PDB file of N, CA, C and O in Angstrom:
ATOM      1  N   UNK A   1     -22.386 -43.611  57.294  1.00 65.00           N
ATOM      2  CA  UNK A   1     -21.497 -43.578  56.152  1.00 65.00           C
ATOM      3  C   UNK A   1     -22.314 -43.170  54.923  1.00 65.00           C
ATOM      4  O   UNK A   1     -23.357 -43.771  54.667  1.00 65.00           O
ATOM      5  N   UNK A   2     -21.862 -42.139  54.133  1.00 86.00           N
ATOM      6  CA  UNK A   2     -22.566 -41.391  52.800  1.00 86.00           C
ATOM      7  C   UNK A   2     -22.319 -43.181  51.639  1.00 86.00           C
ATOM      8  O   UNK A   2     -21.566 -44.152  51.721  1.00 86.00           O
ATOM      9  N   UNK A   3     -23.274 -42.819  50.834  1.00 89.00           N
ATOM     10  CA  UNK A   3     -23.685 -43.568  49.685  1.00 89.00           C
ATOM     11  C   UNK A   3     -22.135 -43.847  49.172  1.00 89.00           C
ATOM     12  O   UNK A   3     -21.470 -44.851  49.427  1.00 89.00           O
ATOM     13  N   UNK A   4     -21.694 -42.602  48.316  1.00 91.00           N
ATOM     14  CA  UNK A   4     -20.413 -42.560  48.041  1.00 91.00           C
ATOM     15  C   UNK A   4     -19.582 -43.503  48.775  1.00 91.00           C
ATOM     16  O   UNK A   4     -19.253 -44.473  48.092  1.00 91.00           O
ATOM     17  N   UNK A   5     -19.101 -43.498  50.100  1.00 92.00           N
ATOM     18  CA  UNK A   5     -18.113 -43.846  50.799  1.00 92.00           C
ATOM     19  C   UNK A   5     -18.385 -45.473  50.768  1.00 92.00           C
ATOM     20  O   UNK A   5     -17.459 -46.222  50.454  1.00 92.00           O
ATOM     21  N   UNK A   6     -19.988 -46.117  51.183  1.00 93.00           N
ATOM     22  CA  UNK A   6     -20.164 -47.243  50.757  1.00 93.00           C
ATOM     23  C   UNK A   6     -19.552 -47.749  49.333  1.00 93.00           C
ATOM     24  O   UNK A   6     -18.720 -48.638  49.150  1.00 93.00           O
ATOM     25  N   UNK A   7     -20.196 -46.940  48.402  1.00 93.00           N
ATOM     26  CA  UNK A   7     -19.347 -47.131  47.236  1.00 93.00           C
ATOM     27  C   UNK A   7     -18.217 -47.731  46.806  1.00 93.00           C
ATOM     28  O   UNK A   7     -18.026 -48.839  46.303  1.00 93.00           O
ATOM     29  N   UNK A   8     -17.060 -46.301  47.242  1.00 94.00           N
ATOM     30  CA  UNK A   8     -15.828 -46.434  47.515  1.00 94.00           C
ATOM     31  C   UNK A   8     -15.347 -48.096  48.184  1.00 94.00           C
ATOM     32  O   UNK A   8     -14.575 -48.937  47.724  1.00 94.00           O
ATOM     33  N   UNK A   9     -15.886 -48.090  48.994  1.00 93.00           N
ATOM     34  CA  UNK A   9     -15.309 -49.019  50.098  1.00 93.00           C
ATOM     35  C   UNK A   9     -15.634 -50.529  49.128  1.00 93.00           C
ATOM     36  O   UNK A   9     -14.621 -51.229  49.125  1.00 93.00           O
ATOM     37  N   UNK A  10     -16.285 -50.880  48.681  1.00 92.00           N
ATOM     38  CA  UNK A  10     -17.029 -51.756  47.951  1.00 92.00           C
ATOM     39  C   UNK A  10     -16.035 -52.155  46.538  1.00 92.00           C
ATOM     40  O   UNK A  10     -15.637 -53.159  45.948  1.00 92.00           O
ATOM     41  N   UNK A  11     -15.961 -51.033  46.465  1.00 92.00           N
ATOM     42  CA  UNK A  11     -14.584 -50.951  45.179  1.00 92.00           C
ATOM     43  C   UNK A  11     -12.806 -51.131  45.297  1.00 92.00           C
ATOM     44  O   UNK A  11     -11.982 -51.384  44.417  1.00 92.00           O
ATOM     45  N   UNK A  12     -12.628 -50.868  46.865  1.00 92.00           N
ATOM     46  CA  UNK A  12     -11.440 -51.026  47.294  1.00 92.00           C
ATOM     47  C   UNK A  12     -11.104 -52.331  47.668  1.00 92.00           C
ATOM     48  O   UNK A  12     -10.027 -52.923  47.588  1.00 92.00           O
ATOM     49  N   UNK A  13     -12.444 -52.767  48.184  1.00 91.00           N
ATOM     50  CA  UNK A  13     -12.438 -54.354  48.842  1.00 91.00           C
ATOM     51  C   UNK A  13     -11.900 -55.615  48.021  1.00 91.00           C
ATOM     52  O   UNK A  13     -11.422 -56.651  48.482  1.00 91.00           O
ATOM     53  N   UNK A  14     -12.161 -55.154  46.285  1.00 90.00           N
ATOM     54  CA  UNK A  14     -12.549 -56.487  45.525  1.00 90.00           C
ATOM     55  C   UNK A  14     -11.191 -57.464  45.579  1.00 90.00           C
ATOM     56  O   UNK A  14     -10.173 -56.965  46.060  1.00 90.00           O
ATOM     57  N   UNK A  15     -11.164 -58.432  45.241  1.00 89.00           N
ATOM     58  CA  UNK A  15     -10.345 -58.867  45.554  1.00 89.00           C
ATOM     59  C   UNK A  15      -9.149 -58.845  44.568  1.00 89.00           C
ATOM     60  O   UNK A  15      -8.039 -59.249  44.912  1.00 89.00           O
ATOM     61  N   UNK A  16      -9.422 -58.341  43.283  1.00 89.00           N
ATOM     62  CA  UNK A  16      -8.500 -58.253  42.079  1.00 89.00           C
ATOM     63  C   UNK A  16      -7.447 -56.972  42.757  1.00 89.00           C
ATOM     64  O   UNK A  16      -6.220 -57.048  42.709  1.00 89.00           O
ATOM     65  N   UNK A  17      -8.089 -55.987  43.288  1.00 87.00           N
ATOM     66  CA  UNK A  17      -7.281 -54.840  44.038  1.00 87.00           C
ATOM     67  C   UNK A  17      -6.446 -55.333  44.923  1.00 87.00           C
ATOM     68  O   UNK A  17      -5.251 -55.111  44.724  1.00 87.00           O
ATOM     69  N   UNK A  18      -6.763 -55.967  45.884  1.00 85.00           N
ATOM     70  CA  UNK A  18      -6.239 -56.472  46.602  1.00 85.00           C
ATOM     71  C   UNK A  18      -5.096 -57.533  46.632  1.00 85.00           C
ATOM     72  O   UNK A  18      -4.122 -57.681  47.370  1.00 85.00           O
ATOM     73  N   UNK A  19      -5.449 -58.036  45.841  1.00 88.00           N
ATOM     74  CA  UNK A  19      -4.264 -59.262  45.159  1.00 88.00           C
ATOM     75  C   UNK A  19      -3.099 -58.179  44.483  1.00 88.00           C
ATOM     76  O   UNK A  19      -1.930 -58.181  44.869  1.00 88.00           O
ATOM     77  N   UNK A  20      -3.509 -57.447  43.634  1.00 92.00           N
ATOM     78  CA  UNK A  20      -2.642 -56.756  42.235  1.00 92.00           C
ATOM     79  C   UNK A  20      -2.211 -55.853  42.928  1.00 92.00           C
ATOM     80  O   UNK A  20      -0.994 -55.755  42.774  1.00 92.00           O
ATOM     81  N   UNK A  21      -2.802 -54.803  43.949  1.00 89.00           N
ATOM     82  CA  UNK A  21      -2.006 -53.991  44.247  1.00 89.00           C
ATOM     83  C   UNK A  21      -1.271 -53.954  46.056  1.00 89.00           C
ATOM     84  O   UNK A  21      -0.636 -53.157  46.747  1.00 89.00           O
ATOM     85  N   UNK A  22      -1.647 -54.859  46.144  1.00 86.00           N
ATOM     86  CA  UNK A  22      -1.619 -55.313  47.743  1.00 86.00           C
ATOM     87  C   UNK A  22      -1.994 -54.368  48.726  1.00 86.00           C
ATOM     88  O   UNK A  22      -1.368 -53.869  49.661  1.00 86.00           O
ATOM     89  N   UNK A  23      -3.070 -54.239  48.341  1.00 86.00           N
ATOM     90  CA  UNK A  23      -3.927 -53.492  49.037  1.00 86.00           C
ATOM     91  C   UNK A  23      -4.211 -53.825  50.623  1.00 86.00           C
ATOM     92  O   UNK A  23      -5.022 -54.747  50.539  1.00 86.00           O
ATOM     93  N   UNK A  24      -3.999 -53.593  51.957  1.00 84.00           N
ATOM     94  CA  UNK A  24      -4.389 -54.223  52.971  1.00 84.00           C
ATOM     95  C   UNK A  24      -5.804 -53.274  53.644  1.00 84.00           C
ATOM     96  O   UNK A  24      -6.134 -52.119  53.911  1.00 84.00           O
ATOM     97  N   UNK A  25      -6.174 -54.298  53.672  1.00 84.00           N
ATOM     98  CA  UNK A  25      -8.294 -53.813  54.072  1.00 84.00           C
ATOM     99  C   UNK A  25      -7.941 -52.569  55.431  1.00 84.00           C
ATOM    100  O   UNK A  25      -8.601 -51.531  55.388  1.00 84.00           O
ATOM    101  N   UNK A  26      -6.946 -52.735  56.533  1.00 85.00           N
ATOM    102  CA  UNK A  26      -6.835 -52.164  57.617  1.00 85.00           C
ATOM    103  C   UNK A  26      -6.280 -51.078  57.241  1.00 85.00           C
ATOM    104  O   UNK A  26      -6.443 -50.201  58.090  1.00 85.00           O
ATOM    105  N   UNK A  27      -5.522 -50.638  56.081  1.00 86.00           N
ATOM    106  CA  UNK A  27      -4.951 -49.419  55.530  1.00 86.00           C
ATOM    107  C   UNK A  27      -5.530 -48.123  54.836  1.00 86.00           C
ATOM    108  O   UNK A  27      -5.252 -46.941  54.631  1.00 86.00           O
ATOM    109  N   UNK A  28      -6.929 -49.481  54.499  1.00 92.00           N
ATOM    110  CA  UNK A  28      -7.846 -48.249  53.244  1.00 92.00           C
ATOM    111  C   UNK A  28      -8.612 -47.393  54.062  1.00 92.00           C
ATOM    112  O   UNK A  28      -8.973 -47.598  55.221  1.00 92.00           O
ATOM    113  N   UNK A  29      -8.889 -46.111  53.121  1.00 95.00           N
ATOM    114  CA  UNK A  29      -9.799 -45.179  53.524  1.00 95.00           C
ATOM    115  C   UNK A  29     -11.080 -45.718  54.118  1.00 95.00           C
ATOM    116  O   UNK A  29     -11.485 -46.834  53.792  1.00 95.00           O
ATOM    117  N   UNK A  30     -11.573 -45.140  54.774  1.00 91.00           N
ATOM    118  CA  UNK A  30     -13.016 -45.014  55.212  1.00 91.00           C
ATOM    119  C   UNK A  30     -13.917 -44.424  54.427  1.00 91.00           C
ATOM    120  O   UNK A  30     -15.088 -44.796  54.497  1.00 91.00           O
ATOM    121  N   UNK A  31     -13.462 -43.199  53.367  1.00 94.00           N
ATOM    122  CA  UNK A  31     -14.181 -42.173  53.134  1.00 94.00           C
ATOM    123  C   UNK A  31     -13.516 -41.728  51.967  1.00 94.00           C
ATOM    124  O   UNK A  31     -12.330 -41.888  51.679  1.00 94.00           O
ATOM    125  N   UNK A  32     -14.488 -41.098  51.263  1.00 94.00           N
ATOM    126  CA  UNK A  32     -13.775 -40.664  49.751  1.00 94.00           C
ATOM    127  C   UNK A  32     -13.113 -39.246  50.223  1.00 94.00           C
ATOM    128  O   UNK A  32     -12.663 -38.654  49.242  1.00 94.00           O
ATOM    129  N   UNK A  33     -12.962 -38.671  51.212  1.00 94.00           N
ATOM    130  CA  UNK A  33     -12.201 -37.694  51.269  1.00 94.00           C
ATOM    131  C   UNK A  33     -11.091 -37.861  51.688  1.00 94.00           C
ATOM    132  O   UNK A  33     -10.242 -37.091  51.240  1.00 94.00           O
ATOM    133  N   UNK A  34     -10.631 -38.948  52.732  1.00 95.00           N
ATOM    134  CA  UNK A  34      -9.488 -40.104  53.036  1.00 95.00           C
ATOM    135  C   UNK A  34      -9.076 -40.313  51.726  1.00 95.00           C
ATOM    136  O   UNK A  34      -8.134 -39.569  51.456  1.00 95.00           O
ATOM    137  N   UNK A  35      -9.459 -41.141  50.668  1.00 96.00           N
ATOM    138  CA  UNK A  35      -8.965 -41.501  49.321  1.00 96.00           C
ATOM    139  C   UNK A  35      -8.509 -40.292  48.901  1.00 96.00           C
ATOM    140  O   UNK A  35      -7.316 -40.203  49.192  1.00 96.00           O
ATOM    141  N   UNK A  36      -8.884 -39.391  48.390  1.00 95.00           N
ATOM    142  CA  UNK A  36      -8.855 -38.485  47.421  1.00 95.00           C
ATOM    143  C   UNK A  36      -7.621 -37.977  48.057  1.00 95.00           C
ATOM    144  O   UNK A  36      -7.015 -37.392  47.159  1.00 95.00           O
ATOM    145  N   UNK A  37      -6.935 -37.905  49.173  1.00 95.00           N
ATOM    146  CA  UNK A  37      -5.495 -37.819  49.903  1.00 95.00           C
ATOM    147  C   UNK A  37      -4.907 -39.164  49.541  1.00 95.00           C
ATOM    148  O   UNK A  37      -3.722 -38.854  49.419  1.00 95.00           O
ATOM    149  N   UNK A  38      -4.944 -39.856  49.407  1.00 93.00           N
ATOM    150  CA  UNK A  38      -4.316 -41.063  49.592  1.00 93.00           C
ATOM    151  C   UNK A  38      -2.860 -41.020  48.607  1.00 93.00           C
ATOM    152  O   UNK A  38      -2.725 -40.750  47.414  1.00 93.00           O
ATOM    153  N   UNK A  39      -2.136 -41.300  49.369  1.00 91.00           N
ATOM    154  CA  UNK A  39      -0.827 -41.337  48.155  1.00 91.00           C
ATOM    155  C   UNK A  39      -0.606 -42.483  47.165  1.00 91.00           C
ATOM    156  O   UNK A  39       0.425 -42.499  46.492  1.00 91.00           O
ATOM    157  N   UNK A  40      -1.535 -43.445  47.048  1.00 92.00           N
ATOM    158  CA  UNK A  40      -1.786 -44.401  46.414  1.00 92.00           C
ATOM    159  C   UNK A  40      -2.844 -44.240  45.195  1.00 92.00           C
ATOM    160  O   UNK A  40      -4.072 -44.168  45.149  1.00 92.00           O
ATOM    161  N   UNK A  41      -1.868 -44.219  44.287  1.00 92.00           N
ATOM    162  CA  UNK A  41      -2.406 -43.579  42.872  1.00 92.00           C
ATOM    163  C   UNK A  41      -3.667 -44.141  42.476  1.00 92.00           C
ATOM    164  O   UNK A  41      -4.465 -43.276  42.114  1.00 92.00           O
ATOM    165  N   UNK A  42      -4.270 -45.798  42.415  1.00 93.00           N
ATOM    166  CA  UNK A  42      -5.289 -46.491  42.548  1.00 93.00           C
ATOM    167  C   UNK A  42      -6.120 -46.154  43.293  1.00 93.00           C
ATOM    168  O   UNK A  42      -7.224 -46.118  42.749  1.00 93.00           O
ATOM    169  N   UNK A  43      -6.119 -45.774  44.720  1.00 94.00           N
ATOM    170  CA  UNK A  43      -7.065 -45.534  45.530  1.00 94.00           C
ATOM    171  C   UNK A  43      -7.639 -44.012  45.257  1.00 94.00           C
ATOM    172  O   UNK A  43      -8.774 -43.639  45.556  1.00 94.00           O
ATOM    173  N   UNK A  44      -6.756 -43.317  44.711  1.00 95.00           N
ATOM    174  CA  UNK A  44      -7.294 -41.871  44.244  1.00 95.00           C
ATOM    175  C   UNK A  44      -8.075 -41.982  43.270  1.00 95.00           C
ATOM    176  O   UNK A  44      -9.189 -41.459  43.270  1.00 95.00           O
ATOM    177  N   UNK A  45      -7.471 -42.882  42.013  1.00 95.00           N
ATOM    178  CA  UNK A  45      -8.198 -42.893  40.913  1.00 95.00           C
ATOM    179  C   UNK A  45      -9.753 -43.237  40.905  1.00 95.00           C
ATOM    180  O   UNK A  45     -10.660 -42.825  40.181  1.00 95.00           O
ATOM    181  N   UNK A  46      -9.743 -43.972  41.772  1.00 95.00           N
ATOM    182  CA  UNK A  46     -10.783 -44.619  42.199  1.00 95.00           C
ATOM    183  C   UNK A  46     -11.730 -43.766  42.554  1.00 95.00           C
ATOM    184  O   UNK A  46     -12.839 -43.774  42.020  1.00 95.00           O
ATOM    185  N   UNK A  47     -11.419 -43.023  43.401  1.00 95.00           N
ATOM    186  CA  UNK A  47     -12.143 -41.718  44.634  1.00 95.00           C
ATOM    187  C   UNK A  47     -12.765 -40.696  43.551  1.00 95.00           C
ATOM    188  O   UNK A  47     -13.883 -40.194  43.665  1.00 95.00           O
ATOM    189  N   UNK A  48     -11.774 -40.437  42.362  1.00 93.00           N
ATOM    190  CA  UNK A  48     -11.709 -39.946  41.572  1.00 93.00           C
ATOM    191  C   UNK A  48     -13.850 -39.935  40.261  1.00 93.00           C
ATOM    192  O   UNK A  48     -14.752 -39.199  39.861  1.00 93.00           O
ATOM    193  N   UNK A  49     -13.429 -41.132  40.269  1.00 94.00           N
ATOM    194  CA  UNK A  49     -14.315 -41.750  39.726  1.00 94.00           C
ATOM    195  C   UNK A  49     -15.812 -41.876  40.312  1.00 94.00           C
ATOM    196  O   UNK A  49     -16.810 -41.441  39.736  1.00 94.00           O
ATOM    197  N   UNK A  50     -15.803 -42.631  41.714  1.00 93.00           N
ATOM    198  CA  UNK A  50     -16.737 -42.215  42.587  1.00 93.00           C
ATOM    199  C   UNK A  50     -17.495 -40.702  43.264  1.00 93.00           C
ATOM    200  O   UNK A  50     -18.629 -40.446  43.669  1.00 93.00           O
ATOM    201  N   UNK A  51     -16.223 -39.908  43.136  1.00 92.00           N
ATOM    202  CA  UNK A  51     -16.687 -38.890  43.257  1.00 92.00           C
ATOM    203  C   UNK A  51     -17.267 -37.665  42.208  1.00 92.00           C
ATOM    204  O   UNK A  51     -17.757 -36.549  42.381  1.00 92.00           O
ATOM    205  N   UNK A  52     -16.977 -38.393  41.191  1.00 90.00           N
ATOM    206  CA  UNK A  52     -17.005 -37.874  39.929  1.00 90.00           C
ATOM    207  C   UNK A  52     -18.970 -38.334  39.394  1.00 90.00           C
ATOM    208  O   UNK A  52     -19.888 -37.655  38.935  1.00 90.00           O
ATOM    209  N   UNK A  53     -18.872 -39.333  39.660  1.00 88.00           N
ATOM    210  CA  UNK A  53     -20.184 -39.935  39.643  1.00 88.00           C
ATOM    211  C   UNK A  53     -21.724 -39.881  40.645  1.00 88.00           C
ATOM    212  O   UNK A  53     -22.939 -39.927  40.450  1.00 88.00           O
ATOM    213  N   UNK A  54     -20.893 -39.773  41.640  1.00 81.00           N
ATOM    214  CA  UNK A  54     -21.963 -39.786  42.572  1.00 81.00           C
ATOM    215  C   UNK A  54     -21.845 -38.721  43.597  1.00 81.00           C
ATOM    216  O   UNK A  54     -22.500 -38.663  44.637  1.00 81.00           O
ATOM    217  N   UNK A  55     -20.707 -37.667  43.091  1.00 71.00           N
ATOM    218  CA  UNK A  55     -20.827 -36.391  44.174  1.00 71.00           C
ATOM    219  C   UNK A  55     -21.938 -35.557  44.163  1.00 71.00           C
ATOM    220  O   UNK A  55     -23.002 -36.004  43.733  1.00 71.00           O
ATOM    221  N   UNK A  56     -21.867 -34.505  44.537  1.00 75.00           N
ATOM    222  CA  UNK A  56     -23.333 -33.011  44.739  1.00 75.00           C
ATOM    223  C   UNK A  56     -23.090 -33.039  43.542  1.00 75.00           C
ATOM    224  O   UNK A  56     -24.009 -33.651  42.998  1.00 75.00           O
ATOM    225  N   UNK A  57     -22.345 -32.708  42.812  1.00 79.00           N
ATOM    226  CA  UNK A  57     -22.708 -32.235  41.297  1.00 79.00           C
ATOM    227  C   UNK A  57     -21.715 -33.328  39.911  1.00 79.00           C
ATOM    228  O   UNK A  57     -20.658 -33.138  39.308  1.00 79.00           O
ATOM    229  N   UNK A  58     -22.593 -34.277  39.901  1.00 76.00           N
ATOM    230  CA  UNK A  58     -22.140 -35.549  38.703  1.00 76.00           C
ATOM    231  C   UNK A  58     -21.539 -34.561  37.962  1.00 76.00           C
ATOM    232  O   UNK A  58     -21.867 -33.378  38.050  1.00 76.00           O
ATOM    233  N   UNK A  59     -20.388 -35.118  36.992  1.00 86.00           N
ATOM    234  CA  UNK A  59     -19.699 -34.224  35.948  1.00 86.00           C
ATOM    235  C   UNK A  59     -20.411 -35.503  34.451  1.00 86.00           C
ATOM    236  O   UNK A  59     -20.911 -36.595  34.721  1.00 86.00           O
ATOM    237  N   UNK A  60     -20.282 -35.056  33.265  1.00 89.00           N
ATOM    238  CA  UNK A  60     -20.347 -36.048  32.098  1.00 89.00           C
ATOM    239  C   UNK A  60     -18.833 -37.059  31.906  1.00 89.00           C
ATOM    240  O   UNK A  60     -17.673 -36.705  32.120  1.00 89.00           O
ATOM    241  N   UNK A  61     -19.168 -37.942  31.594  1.00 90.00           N
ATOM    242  CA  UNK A  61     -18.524 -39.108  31.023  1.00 90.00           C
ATOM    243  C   UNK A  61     -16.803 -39.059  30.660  1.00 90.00           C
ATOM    244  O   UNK A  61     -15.809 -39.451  31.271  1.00 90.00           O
ATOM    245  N   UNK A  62     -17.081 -38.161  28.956  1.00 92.00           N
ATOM    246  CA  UNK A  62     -16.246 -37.594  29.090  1.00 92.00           C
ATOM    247  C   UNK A  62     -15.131 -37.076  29.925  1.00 92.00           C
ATOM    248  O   UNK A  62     -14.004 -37.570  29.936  1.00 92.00           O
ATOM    249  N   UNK A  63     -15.601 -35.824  30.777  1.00 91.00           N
ATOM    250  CA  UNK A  63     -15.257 -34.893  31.808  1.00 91.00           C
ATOM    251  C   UNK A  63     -13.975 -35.767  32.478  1.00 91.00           C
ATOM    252  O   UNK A  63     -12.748 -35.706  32.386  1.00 91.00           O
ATOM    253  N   UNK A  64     -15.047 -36.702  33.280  1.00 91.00           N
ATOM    254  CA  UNK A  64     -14.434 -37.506  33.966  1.00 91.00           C
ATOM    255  C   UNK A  64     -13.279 -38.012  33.508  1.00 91.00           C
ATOM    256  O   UNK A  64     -12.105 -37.906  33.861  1.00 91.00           O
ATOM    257  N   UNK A  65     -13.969 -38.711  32.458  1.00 93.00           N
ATOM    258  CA  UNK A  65     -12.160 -39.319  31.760  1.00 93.00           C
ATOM    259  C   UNK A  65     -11.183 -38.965  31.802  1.00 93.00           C
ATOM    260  O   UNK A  65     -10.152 -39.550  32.134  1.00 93.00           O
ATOM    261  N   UNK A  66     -11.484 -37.148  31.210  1.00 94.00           N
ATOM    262  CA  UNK A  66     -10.370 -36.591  31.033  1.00 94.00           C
ATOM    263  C   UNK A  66      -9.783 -36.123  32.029  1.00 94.00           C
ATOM    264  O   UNK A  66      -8.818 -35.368  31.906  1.00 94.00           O
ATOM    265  N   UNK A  67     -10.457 -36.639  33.636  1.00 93.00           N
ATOM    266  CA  UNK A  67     -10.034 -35.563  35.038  1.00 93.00           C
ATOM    267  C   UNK A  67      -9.339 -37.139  35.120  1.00 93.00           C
ATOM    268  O   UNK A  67      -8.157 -36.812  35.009  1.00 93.00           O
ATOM    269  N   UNK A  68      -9.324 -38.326  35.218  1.00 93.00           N
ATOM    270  CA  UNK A  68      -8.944 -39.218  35.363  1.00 93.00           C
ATOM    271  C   UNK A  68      -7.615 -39.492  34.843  1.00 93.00           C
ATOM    272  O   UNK A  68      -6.588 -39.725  35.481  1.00 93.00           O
ATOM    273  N   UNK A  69      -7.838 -39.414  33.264  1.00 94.00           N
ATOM    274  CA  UNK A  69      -6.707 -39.831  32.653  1.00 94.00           C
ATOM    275  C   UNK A  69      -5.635 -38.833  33.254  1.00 94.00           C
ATOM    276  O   UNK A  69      -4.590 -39.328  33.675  1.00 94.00           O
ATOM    277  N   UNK A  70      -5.859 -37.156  33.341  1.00 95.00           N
ATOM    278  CA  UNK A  70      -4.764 -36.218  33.360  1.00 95.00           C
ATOM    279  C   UNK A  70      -4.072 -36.864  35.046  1.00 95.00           C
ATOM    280  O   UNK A  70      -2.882 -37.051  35.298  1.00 95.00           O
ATOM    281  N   UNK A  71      -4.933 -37.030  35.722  1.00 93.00           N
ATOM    282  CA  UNK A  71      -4.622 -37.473  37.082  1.00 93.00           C
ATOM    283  C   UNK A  71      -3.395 -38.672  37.263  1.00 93.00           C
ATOM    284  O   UNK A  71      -2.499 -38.684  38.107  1.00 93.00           O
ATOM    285  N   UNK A  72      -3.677 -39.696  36.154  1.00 92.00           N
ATOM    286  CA  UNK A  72      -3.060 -40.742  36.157  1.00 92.00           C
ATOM    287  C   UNK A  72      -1.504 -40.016  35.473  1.00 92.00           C
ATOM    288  O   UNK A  72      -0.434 -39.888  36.069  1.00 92.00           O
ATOM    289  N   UNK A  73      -1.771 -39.702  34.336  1.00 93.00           N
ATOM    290  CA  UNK A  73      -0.504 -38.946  33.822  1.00 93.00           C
ATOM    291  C   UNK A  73       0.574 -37.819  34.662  1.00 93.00           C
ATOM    292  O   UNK A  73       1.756 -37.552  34.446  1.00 93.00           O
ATOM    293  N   UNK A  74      -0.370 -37.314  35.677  1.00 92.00           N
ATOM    294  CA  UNK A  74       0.710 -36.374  36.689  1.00 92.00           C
ATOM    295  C   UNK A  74       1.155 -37.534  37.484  1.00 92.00           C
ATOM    296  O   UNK A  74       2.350 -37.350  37.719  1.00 92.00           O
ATOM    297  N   UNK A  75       0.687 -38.833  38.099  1.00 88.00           N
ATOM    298  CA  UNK A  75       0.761 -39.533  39.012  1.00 88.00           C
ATOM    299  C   UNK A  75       2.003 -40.309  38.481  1.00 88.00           C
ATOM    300  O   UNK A  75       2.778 -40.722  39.343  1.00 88.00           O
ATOM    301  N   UNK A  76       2.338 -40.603  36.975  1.00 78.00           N
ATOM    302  CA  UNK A  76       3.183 -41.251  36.541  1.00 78.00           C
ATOM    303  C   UNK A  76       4.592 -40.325  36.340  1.00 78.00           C
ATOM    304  O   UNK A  76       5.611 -40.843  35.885  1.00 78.00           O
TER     305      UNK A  76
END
């Protein structure tokens, strides 16, 4: 399993996710390329972020935000 996907997985697990969005552990991705499909707007955002951070090519801070926020806004 890539760094990333540990990541990911680590972040999907917590238990605030899990409670708030009823997240079930047997449902989630394996893999940030699993997420980044996911029709579950949280679990993308997420993928989003991780992959944004720790992919082949990190983007800035910013960047991210703004790939985040627009993401959340089509999702709504």
């Amino acid at each position: 399993m890539a760094r990333k996907d540990d990541i990911l997985k680590s972040f999907l697990t917590h238990e605030l996710l899990e409670s708030k969005y009823e997240l079930k552990k047997d449902e989630l991705p394996s893999s940030i390329r699993e997420a980044l499909n996911s029709d579950k707007s949280i679990i993308k955002a997420i993928a989003l972020i991780v992959e944004g951070l720790d992919g082949s090519s990190p983007v800035t801070d910013p960047v991210l935000r703004n790939q985040v926020t627009q993401f959340l806004n089509e999702a709504l």
